Coordinates of C-alpha atoms in Angstrom, one line a residue:
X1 CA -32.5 118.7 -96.4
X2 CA -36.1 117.6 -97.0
X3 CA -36.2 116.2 -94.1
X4 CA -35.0 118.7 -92.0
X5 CA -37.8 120.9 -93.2
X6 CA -40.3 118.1 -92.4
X7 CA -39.2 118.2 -89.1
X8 CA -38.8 122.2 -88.4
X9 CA -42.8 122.1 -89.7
X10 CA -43.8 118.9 -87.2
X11 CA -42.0 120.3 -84.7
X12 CA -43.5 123.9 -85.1
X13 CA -47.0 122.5 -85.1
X14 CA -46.7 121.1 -81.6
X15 CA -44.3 123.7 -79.8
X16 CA -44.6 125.9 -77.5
X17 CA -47.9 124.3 -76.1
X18 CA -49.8 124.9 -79.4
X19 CA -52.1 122.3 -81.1
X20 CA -53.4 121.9 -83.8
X21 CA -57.1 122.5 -85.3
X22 CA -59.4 120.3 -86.6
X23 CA -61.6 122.3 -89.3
X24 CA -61.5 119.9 -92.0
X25 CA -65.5 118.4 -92.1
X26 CA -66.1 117.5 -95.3
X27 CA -69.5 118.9 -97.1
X28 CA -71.8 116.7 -95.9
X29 CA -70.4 116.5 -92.3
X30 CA -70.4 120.2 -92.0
X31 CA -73.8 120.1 -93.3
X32 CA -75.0 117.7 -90.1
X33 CA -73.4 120.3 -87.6
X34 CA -75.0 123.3 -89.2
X35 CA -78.3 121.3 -89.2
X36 CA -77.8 121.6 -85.1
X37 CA -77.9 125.0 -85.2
X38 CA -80.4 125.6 -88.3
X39 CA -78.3 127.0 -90.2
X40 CA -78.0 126.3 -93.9
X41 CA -74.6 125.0 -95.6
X42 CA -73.7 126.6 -98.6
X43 CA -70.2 127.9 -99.5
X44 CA -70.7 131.4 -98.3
X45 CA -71.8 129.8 -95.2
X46 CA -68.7 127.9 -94.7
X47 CA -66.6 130.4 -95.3
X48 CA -68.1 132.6 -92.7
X49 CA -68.1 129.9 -90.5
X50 CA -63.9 128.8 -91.3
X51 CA -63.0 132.5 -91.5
X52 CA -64.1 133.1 -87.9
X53 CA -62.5 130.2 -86.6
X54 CA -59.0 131.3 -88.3
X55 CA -59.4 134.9 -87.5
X56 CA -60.0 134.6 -84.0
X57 CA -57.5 137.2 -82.6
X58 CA -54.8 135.7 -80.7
X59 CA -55.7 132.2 -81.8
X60 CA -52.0 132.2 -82.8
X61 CA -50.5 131.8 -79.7
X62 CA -52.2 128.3 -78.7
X63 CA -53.0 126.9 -82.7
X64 CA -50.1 125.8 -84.5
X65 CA -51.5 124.6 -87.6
X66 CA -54.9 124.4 -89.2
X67 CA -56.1 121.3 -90.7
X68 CA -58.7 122.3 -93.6
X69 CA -60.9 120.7 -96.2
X70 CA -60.4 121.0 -99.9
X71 CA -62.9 123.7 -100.6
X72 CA -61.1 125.4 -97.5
X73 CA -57.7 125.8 -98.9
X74 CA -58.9 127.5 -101.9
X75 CA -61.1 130.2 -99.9
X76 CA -60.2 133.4 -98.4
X77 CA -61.1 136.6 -96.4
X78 CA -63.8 138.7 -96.4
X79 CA -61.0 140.7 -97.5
X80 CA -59.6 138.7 -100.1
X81 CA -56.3 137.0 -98.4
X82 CA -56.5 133.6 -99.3
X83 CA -56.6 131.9 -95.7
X84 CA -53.3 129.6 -96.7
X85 CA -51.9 133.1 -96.3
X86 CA -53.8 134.5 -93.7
X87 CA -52.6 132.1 -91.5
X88 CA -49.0 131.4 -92.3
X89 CA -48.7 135.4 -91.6
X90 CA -49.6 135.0 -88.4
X91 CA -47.5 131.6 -88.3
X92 CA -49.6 129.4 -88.3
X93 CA -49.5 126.3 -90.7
X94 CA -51.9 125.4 -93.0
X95 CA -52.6 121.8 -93.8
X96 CA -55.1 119.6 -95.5
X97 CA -56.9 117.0 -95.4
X98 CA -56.3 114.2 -98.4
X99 CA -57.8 110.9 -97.6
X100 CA -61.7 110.2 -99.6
X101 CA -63.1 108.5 -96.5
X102 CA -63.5 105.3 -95.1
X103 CA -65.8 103.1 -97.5
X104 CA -66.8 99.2 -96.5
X105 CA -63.9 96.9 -96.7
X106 CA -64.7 94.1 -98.8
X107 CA -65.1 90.5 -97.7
X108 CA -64.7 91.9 -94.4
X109 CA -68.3 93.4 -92.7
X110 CA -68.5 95.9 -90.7
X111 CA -65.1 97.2 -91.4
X112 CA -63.6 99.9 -93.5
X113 CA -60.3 101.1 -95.5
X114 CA -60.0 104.6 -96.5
X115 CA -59.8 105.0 -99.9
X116 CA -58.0 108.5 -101.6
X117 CA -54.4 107.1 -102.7
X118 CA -55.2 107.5 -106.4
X119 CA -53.7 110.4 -108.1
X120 CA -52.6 111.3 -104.7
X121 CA -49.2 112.4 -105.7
X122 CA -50.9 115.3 -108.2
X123 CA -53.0 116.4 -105.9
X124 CA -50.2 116.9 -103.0
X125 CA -48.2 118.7 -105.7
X126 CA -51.0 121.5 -105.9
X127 CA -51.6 121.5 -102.3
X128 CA -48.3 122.8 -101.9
X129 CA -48.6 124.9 -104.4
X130 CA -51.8 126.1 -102.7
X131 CA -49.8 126.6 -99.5
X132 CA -50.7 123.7 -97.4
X133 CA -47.4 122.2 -95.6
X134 CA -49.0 118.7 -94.2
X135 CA -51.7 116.6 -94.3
X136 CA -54.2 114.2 -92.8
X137 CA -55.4 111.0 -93.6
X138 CA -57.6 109.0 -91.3
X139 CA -58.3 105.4 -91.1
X140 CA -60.9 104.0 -88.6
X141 CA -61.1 101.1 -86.6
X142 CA -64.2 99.5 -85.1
X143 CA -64.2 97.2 -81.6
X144 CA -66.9 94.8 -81.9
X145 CA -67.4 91.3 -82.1
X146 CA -64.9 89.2 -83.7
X147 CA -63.7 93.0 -84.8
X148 CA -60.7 94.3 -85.3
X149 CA -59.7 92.0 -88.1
X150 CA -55.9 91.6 -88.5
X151 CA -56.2 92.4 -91.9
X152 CA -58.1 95.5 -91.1
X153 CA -55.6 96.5 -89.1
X154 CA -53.4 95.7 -91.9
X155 CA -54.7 97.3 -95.0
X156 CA -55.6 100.3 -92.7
X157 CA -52.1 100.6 -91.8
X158 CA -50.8 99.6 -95.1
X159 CA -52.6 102.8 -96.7
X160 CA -51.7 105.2 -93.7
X161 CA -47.6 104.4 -94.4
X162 CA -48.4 104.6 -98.4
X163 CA -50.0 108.2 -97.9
X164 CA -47.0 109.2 -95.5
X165 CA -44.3 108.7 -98.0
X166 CA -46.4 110.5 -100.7
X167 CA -46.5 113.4 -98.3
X168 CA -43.3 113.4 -97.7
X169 CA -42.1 113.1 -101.3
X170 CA -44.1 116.6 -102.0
X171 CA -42.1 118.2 -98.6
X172 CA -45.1 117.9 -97.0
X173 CA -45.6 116.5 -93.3
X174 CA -48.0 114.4 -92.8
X175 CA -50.8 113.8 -89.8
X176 CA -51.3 109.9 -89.7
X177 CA -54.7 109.0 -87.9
X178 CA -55.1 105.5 -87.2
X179 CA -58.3 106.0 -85.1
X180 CA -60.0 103.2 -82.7
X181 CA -63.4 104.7 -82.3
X182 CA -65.1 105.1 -78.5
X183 CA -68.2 103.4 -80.0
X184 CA -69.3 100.2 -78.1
X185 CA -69.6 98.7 -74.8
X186 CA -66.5 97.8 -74.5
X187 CA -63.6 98.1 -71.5
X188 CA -60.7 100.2 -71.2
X189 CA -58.8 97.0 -71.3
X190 CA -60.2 96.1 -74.8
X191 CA -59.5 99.5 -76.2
X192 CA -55.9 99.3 -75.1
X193 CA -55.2 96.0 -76.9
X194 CA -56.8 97.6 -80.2
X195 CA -54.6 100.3 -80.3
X196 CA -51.6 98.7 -79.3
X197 CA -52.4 96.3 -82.2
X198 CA -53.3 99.7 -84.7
X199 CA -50.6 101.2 -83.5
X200 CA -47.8 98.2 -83.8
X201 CA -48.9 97.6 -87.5
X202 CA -49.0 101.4 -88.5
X203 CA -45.2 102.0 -87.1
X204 CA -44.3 98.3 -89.0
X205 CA -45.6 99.5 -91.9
X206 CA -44.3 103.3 -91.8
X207 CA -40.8 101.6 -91.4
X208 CA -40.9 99.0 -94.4
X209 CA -42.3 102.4 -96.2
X210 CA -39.4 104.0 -95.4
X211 CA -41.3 107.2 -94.0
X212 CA -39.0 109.3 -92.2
X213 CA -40.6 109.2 -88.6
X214 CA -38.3 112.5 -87.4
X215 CA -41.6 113.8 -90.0
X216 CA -44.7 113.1 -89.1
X217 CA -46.9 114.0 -86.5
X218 CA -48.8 111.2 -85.5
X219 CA -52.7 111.6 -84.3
X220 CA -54.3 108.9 -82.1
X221 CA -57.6 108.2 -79.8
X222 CA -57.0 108.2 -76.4
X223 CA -57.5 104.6 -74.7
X224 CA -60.7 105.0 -73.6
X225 CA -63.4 103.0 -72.6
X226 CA -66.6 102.5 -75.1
X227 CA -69.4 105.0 -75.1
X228 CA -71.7 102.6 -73.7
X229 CA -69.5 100.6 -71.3
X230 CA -71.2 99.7 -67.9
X231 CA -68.7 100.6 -66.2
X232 CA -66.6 103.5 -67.6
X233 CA -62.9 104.4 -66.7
X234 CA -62.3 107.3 -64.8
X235 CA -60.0 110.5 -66.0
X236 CA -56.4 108.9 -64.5
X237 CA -56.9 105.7 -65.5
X238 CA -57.4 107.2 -69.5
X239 CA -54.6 109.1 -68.8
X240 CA -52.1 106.0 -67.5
X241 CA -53.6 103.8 -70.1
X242 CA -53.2 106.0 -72.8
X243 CA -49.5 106.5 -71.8
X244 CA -48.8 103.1 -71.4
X245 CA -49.9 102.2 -74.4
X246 CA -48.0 104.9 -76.1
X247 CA -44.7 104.8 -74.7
X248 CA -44.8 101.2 -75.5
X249 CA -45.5 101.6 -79.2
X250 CA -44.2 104.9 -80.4
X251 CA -40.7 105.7 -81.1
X252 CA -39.1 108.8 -79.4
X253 CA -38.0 110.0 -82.8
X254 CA -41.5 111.0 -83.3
X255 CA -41.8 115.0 -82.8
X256 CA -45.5 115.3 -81.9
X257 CA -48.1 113.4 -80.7
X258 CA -51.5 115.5 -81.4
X259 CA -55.0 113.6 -80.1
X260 CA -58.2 113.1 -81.8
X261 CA -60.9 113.8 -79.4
X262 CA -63.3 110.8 -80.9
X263 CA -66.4 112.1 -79.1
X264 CA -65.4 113.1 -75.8
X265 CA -66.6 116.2 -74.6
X266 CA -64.9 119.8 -74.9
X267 CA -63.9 119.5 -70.9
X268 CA -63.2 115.6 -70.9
X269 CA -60.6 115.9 -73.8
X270 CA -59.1 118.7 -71.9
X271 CA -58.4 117.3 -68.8
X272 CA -57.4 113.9 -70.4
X273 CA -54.9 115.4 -72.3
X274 CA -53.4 117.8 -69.0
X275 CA -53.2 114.4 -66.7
X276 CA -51.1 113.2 -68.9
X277 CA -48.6 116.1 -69.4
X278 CA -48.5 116.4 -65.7
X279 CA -46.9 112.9 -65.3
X280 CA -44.0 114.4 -67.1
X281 CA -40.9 112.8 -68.4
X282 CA -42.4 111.9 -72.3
X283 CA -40.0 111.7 -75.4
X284 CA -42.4 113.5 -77.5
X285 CA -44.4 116.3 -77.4
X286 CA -47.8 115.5 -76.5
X287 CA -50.5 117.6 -78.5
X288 CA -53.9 117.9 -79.2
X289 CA -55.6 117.9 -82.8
X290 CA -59.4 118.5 -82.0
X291 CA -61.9 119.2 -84.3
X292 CA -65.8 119.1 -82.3
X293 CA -63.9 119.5 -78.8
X294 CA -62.2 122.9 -79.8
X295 CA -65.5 124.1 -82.5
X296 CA -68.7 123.0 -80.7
X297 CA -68.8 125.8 -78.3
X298 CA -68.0 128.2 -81.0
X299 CA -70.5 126.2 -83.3
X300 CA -73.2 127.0 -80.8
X301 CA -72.3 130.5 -79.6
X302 CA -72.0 131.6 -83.4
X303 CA -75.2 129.9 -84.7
X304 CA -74.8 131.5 -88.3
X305 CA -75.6 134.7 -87.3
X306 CA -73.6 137.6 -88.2
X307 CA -74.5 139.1 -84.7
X308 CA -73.2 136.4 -83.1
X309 CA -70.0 136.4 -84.7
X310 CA -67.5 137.8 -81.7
X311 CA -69.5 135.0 -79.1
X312 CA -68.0 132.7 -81.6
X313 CA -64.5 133.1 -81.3
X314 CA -64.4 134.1 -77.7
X315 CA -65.8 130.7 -77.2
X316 CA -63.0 129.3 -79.7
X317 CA -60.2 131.7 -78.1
X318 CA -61.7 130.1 -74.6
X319 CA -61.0 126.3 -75.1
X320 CA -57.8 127.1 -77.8
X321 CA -56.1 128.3 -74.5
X322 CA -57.5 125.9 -72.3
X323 CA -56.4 123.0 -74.2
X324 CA -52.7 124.6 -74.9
X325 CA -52.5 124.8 -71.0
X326 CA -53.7 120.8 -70.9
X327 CA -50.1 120.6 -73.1
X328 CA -48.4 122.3 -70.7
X329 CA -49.9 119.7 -67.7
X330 CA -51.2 123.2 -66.0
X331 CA -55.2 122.9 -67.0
X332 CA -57.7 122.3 -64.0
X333 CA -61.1 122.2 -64.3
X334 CA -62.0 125.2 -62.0
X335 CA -60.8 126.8 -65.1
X336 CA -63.2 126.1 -67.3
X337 CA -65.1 128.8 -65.3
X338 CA -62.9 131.2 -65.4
X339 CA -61.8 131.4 -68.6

């Protein structure tokens, strides 16, 4: 029975060529993207900020879930509805990110492990009760020299199928991120072998879990080629790549498959992410879960002024749709001007 719900709340988070929203920056990041637009942080500020993201009128029709942060969950509206309510009103489902951040992996330089599984199972018991119905935990992966370790890949993975069975022991469905960041110079090529390796140990590990995989929603990069590559990959070779790599590593019984932007643009995540839908003929649905590449425009439109605070959401409203027409495989560019 649990895990029917799991997968009625996956599955509702992707359909209908809805995504999902990223707006779970911790304090300090927040604090770096509200130093672009000098704008201070403080609670109230956040709030504003969160509460015209998740009141955007008719965001509901292309944002199936909302990730938040801990201080997040427990805010509401100007008018006082808590925003876990707010939103599941309107049908959208509220989640939350769990994990503590990726801190350096011993022994092992230049890697990390994300720490956050102590006392996890208390604090997914209140976040139910709080109204959150999944959760996020991200674990990152550097290409570099000598890097990925296997045991980074591992322990990464190790802690990502740990979480996921927490999650869904509270009835909650969770988001597992094992992300290969874009940093680097290097190839497509290299990226695809690193997250064919991420990917093979997180779905070994899920299984010797026993995490119920008709539950999850699973949230990877895109293979991609390094930020500062010579020679970077065009738009259909990411897509074909990404969909190689994917069909060859995740099982069908998977609802969702929701992306991570990882630093492309607002326009480049968006047409990635349509190329692929347009080839058609995928076992699962294929998503989007963007944080900067669905908030920056709205970010800078907004700029912490109350005046501004329409210009924000149309901005929001603007790449919400865009992106939930990328699901459908419909999106081209010449829409970007449009919209």
């Amino acid at each position: 029975m649990v895990l029917k719900q799991l997968n009625v709340v996956a599955k509702a988070m992707v359909a209908d060529g809805k995504g999902i929203l990223a707006a779970d920056e911790s304090s300090p990041t927040i604090k770096k993207r509200f130093d672009t637009i000098d704008t201070e942080s403080t609670e109230e500020s956040r709030r504003r900020y969160r509460e015209m993201l998740i009141t955007t009128p008719g965001v509901e029709k292309y944002i199936g879930g909302v990730i938040m942060y801990d201080e997040t969950l427990r805010q509401a509206t100007s008018d006082g509805v808590p925003f876990a309510k707010y939103m599941a009103d309107l049908g959208m489902i509220p989640g939350i990110k769990v994990d503590m951040g990726a801190k350096p992996l011993a022994g092992f330089p230049g890697e990390t492990i994300t720490e956050g599984l102590d006392g996890l199972r208390g604090r997914l018991e209140e976040y139910y009760k709080l109204g959150a119905r999944f959760a996020k935990w991200r674990a990152v992966i550097t290409i570099g020299k000598g890097l990925p370790s296997e045991f980074c890949l591992q322990a990464n993975a190790h802690a990502l199928a740990r979480y996921a069975a927490l999650c869904q022991e509270a009835n909650i469905v969770p988001i597992v991120e094992p992300e290969v960041l874009m940093d680097g110079d290097h190839s497509i090529g290299r990226c695809a072998e690193v997250t064919s390796a991420a990917l093979q140990a997180l779905f070994a590990e899920l299984a010797a879990h026993k995490v119920a995989l008709e539950g999850i929603i699973l949230k990877p990069n895109m293979v991609i080629s390094g930020t500062e590559a010579s020679n970077r990959a065009g738009t259909q070779e990411v897509a074909e790549a990404t969909l190689r790599c994917l069909k060859a590593h995740v099982p069908a019984s998977v609802p969702g498959i929701a992306f991570l932007s990882g630093g492309q643009t607002a326009e480049e995540a968006t047409e990635h992410l349509s190329l692929m839908n347009a080839a058609g003929d995928l076992p699962w649905e294929l998503s989007f879960s963007y944080g900067r590449a669905l908030q920056a425009p709205a970010l800078d439109a907004w700029r912490g002024k109350e005046e501004n605070y329409k210009a924000g959401q149309d901005a929001l409203i603007k790449r919400a749709k865009l992106n939930s027409l990328a699901h459908l495989g419909k999106y081209d560019s010449s829409m970007e001007a449009a919209a």
